[in-house]
Every structure is written in structure tokens, then in C-alpha cells.
Amino acid sequence: QVQLVESGGGLVQPGGSLRLSCVASGSISLVNDMGWYRQAPGKERELVARITSRGITKYVDSVKGRFTISRDNAKNTVYLQMNSLKPEDTAVYYCLATIWELGGAINDYWGQGTQVTVSS
């Protein structure tokens, strides 16, 4: 079994910063792509940013220049540094990882989500 545990969410004022972390643990042989998604009330879940095992990144247009995704392969951890936060960034943020498990299976796993609220 594999678990993803997120941390770092909270309440921040507009213009502020937060750093999210997501750690993968369990029966892991290799962590492939990792990413962050978010879901605001009444909206569909959307991709925010993703990063390959080699460090190639992709961002949704609305966060380019403000958010930075990174990873530490030795720790099976992905980060999302969020700067210049706006009220429209308010959402539950989820981590997704494609895991090559011990035994050979490849599966996608989601974290439990962490709330980010941007408000004055």
C-alpha cells in the first residue's frame, strides 16, 4: 500500500505565501510524475502544476509566475510554493502521484487534501 500525506495549508491574506508539501510512503519502488490539483466549491478539480521524475514542470496559466512546483526524489516529496496568493486561489489542494510499486504495479494515488483559504 501507498499513502500520500499533504501538509502546509491554512489561512493567508491576499498577497501572502504558503508552501504545501506531500510525502509518499509505503511499498514504493519509484515515484513517477507528481502533481498538485485543486477544487474550489462548486467547481471541478483542476490541475495546478505537475512535475516529472526528471524535473520537467507544467503549470496552469492562472498560477504561472506565482507558484513553483519542486520535488525531492530522495524523500519522495513534492512541494508547491505559492506566492502572491489571490482569493481565487482558495480551494482544497490535492496531491497526485504515479507510483511504481514494489511488485511491479503502477497506480495513481491521491492525498487527502489540504485547505487553502486566501482572505483578508
Coordinates of N, CA and C in Angstrom, one line a residue:
Q1 N 0.8 -1.2 0.0 CA 0.0 0.0 0.0 C 0.9 1.3 0.0
V2 N 0.3 2.3 -0.6 CA 1.0 3.6 -0.7 C 0.1 4.7 -0.1
Q3 N 0.7 5.6 0.6 CA -0.1 6.7 1.2 C 0.6 8.0 0.8
L4 N -0.2 9.0 0.5 CA 0.2 10.4 0.3 C -0.3 11.3 1.4
V5 N 0.5 12.0 2.1 CA 0.1 12.9 3.2 C 0.6 14.3 2.8
E6 N -0.4 15.2 2.8 CA -0.2 16.6 2.5 C -0.1 17.4 3.8
S7 N 0.5 18.5 3.7 CA 0.6 19.5 4.8 C 0.9 20.9 4.3
G8 N 0.6 21.9 5.1 CA 1.0 23.2 4.7 C -0.1 24.2 4.4
G9 N -1.3 23.7 4.3 CA -2.4 24.6 4.0 C -2.8 25.5 5.2
G10 N -3.7 26.4 4.9 CA -4.1 27.3 6.0 C -4.8 28.6 5.5
L11 N -4.9 29.6 6.3 CA -5.5 30.8 6.0 C -4.4 31.9 5.8
V12 N -4.5 32.6 4.7 CA -3.5 33.6 4.4 C -4.1 34.8 3.8
Q13 N -3.6 36.0 4.0 CA -4.1 37.2 3.4 C -3.7 37.3 1.9
P14 N -4.5 38.0 1.1 CA -4.1 38.2 -0.3 C -2.7 38.8 -0.4
G15 N -1.9 38.3 -1.3 CA -0.6 38.7 -1.4 C 0.4 37.9 -0.6
G16 N -0.1 37.0 0.2 CA 0.7 36.2 1.1 C 1.2 34.9 0.4
S17 N 2.0 34.1 1.2 CA 2.6 32.9 0.6 C 2.3 31.7 1.5
L18 N 2.2 30.6 0.9 CA 2.2 29.3 1.6 C 3.0 28.3 0.8
R19 N 3.5 27.3 1.6 CA 4.2 26.2 0.9 C 3.5 24.8 1.3
L20 N 3.1 24.1 0.3 CA 2.5 22.8 0.5 C 3.5 21.7 0.3
S21 N 3.4 20.7 1.1 CA 4.2 19.5 1.0 C 3.4 18.3 0.9
C22 N 3.9 17.3 0.1 CA 3.2 16.0 0.0 C 4.2 14.9 0.0
V23 N 4.1 14.0 1.0 CA 5.1 12.9 1.1 C 4.4 11.6 0.8
A24 N 5.1 10.8 -0.1 CA 4.6 9.5 -0.5 C 5.4 8.5 0.3
S25 N 4.7 7.5 0.9 CA 5.3 6.4 1.7 C 4.6 5.1 1.4
G26 N 5.3 4.0 1.8 CA 4.7 2.7 1.6 C 5.6 1.8 0.7
S27 N 4.9 1.0 -0.1 CA 5.5 0.0 -0.9 C 5.9 0.6 -2.3
I28 N 6.9 1.5 -2.2 CA 7.3 2.3 -3.4 C 8.6 1.8 -4.0
S29 N 8.6 1.6 -5.3 CA 9.8 1.3 -6.0 C 10.3 2.6 -6.6
L30 N 9.4 3.3 -7.2 CA 9.8 4.6 -7.9 C 8.6 5.5 -7.9
V31 N 8.8 6.8 -7.7 CA 7.7 7.8 -7.8 C 7.9 8.5 -9.2
N32 N 6.9 8.3 -10.0 CA 7.0 8.9 -11.4 C 6.5 10.4 -11.3
D33 N 5.5 10.7 -12.1 CA 5.0 12.1 -12.1 C 4.3 12.4 -10.8
M34 N 4.5 13.7 -10.4 CA 3.7 14.1 -9.2 C 3.1 15.5 -9.5
G35 N 2.0 15.7 -8.9 CA 1.3 17.0 -9.2 C 0.4 17.5 -8.1
W36 N 0.0 18.7 -8.3 CA -1.0 19.3 -7.4 C -2.2 19.7 -8.2
Y37 N -3.4 19.4 -7.6 CA -4.7 19.8 -8.2 C -5.4 20.6 -7.1
R38 N -6.5 21.3 -7.5 CA -7.3 22.0 -6.5 C -8.7 21.9 -7.0
Q39 N -9.6 22.0 -6.0 CA -11.0 22.0 -6.2 C -11.7 23.1 -5.3
A40 N -12.3 24.1 -5.9 CA -13.0 25.1 -5.2 C -14.4 24.7 -5.1
P41 N -15.2 25.3 -4.2 CA -16.6 24.9 -4.0 C -17.4 25.2 -5.3
G42 N -18.1 24.2 -5.7 CA -19.0 24.3 -6.9 C -18.2 24.2 -8.2
K43 N -16.9 23.9 -8.2 CA -16.1 23.8 -9.4 C -15.5 22.4 -9.5
E44 N -15.1 22.1 -10.7 CA -14.4 20.8 -10.9 C -12.9 20.9 -10.5
R45 N -12.4 19.7 -10.1 CA -11.0 19.7 -9.8 C -10.1 20.0 -11.0
E46 N -9.1 20.8 -10.8 CA -8.3 21.2 -11.9 C -6.8 21.0 -11.6
L47 N -6.0 20.7 -12.6 CA -4.6 20.6 -12.4 C -4.0 22.0 -12.2
V48 N -3.2 22.1 -11.2 CA -2.5 23.4 -10.9 C -1.0 23.3 -11.4
A49 N -0.3 22.2 -11.1 CA 1.1 22.1 -11.6 C 1.4 20.6 -11.5
R50 N 2.4 20.2 -12.3 CA 2.9 18.8 -12.2 C 4.4 18.8 -12.6
I51 N 5.0 17.8 -12.1 CA 6.5 17.7 -12.3 C 6.8 16.2 -12.6
T52 N 7.7 16.0 -13.6 CA 8.1 14.6 -13.9 C 9.2 14.2 -13.0
S53 N 9.6 13.0 -13.0 CA 10.7 12.5 -12.2 C 12.0 13.1 -12.6
R54 N 12.1 13.7 -13.8 CA 13.3 14.4 -14.2 C 13.2 15.9 -14.0
G55 N 12.1 16.4 -13.4 CA 12.0 17.8 -13.1 C 11.4 18.7 -14.1
I56 N 10.8 18.1 -15.1 CA 10.1 18.9 -16.1 C 8.7 19.3 -15.5
T57 N 8.4 20.6 -15.6 CA 7.2 21.2 -14.9 C 6.2 21.7 -15.9
K58 N 5.0 21.8 -15.5 CA 3.9 22.3 -16.2 C 3.0 23.0 -15.2
Y59 N 2.4 24.2 -15.6 CA 1.5 25.0 -14.8 C 0.3 25.4 -15.5
V60 N -0.8 25.5 -14.8 CA -2.0 26.1 -15.4 C -1.7 27.6 -15.5
D61 N -2.3 28.2 -16.5 CA -1.9 29.6 -16.8 C -2.2 30.6 -15.6
S62 N -3.2 30.3 -14.8 CA -3.6 31.2 -13.8 C -2.5 31.3 -12.6
V63 N -1.6 30.4 -12.6 CA -0.6 30.4 -11.5 C 0.8 30.6 -12.0
K64 N 1.0 30.7 -13.3 CA 2.3 30.9 -13.8 C 2.9 32.2 -13.3
G65 N 4.2 32.1 -12.8 CA 4.9 33.2 -12.3 C 4.6 33.5 -10.8
R66 N 3.6 32.7 -10.2 CA 3.3 32.9 -8.8 C 3.6 31.6 -8.0
F67 N 3.3 30.5 -8.6 CA 3.5 29.2 -8.0 C 4.7 28.4 -8.5
T68 N 5.4 27.7 -7.7 CA 6.6 26.9 -8.1 C 6.4 25.5 -7.6
I69 N 6.5 24.5 -8.4 CA 6.4 23.1 -8.0 C 7.9 22.6 -8.0
S70 N 8.2 21.7 -7.0 CA 9.5 21.1 -7.0 C 9.4 19.8 -6.3
R71 N 10.5 19.0 -6.3 CA 10.4 17.7 -5.7 C 11.8 17.3 -5.1
D72 N 11.7 16.4 -4.1 CA 12.9 15.8 -3.6 C 12.8 14.3 -3.7
N73 N 13.4 13.8 -4.8 CA 13.2 12.4 -5.1 C 13.7 11.5 -3.9
A74 N 14.7 11.9 -3.2 CA 15.3 11.1 -2.1 C 14.2 10.9 -1.0
K75 N 13.4 11.9 -0.9 CA 12.4 11.9 0.2 C 11.0 11.6 -0.3
N76 N 10.8 11.3 -1.6 CA 9.5 11.0 -2.2 C 8.5 12.2 -1.9
T77 N 9.0 13.4 -2.0 CA 8.2 14.5 -1.6 C 8.1 15.5 -2.7
V78 N 6.9 16.1 -2.9 CA 6.7 17.2 -3.8 C 6.2 18.4 -3.0
Y79 N 6.6 19.6 -3.5 CA 6.3 20.8 -2.9 C 5.6 21.7 -3.8
L80 N 4.8 22.6 -3.3 CA 4.2 23.7 -4.1 C 4.3 25.0 -3.3
Q81 N 5.2 25.8 -3.8 CA 5.4 27.2 -3.2 C 4.5 28.1 -3.9
M82 N 3.6 28.7 -3.1 CA 2.6 29.6 -3.6 C 2.8 31.0 -3.1
N83 N 3.1 31.9 -4.0 CA 3.3 33.3 -3.7 C 2.3 34.2 -4.3
S84 N 2.2 35.4 -3.8 CA 1.2 36.4 -4.4 C -0.2 35.8 -4.5
L85 N -0.6 35.2 -3.4 CA -1.9 34.4 -3.4 C -3.1 35.4 -3.5
K86 N -4.1 34.9 -4.2 CA -5.3 35.7 -4.5 C -6.5 34.9 -3.9
P87 N -7.6 35.6 -3.7 CA -8.8 35.0 -3.2 C -9.2 33.8 -4.1
E88 N -9.0 34.0 -5.4 CA -9.5 32.9 -6.3 C -8.6 31.7 -6.2
D89 N -7.5 31.7 -5.5 CA -6.7 30.5 -5.2 C -7.3 29.6 -4.1
T90 N -8.3 30.2 -3.4 CA -9.0 29.4 -2.3 C -9.6 28.1 -2.9
A91 N -9.2 27.0 -2.3 CA -9.6 25.7 -2.7 C -9.0 24.6 -1.8
V92 N -9.5 23.4 -1.9 CA -8.8 22.3 -1.3 C -7.8 21.8 -2.4
Y93 N -6.5 21.7 -1.9 CA -5.4 21.3 -2.8 C -5.1 19.8 -2.5
Y94 N -5.0 19.0 -3.6 CA -4.7 17.6 -3.6 C -3.4 17.3 -4.3
C95 N -2.7 16.4 -3.7 CA -1.5 15.8 -4.3 C -1.9 14.5 -5.1
L96 N -1.3 14.4 -6.2 CA -1.4 13.1 -7.0 C -0.1 12.6 -7.4
A97 N 0.2 11.4 -7.3 CA 1.4 10.8 -7.6 C 1.2 9.4 -8.4
T98 N 2.0 9.2 -9.4 CA 2.0 8.0 -10.1 C 3.1 7.1 -9.6
I99 N 2.8 6.0 -9.0 CA 3.7 5.2 -8.2 C 4.0 3.9 -8.9
W100 N 5.3 3.6 -9.1 CA 5.7 2.2 -9.4 C 5.9 1.5 -8.1
E101 N 5.0 0.6 -7.8 CA 5.1 -0.1 -6.6 C 6.0 -1.3 -6.6
L102 N 6.5 -1.7 -5.4 CA 7.2 -2.9 -5.2 C 6.3 -4.1 -5.7
G103 N 6.8 -4.9 -6.5 CA 5.9 -5.9 -7.1 C 5.5 -5.6 -8.5
G104 N 5.8 -4.4 -9.0 CA 5.6 -4.1 -10.4 C 4.4 -3.3 -10.8
A105 N 3.4 -3.2 -10.0 CA 2.2 -2.4 -10.4 C 2.5 -0.9 -10.4
I106 N 1.8 -0.3 -11.4 CA 1.9 1.2 -11.5 C 0.5 1.8 -11.2
N107 N 0.3 2.6 -10.2 CA -1.0 3.2 -9.9 C -0.9 4.6 -9.5
D108 N -2.0 5.3 -9.7 CA -2.1 6.7 -9.2 C -2.7 6.8 -7.8
Y109 N -2.1 7.6 -7.0 CA -2.6 7.8 -5.6 C -2.9 9.3 -5.4
W110 N -4.0 9.5 -4.6 CA -4.3 10.9 -4.2 C -4.1 11.1 -2.7
G111 N -3.7 12.3 -2.4 CA -3.7 12.7 -1.0 C -5.0 13.0 -0.5
Q112 N -5.1 13.3 0.8 CA -6.4 13.6 1.4 C -6.9 15.0 1.2
G113 N -6.0 15.8 0.8 CA -6.4 17.2 0.5 C -6.0 18.1 1.7
T114 N -5.7 19.4 1.4 CA -5.4 20.4 2.4 C -6.1 21.7 2.0
Q115 N -6.7 22.3 2.9 CA -7.5 23.6 2.6 C -6.6 24.8 2.6
V116 N -6.7 25.5 1.5 CA -6.0 26.8 1.4 C -7.1 27.9 1.2
T117 N -7.1 28.8 2.1 CA -8.0 29.9 2.1 C -7.3 31.3 2.1
V118 N -7.6 32.1 1.0 CA -7.0 33.4 0.9 C -8.1 34.4 1.1
S119 N -7.9 35.1 2.2 CA -9.0 36.1 2.6 C -8.4 37.1 3.6
S120 N -8.9 38.3 3.5 CA -8.5 39.4 4.4 C -9.4 39.4 5.6

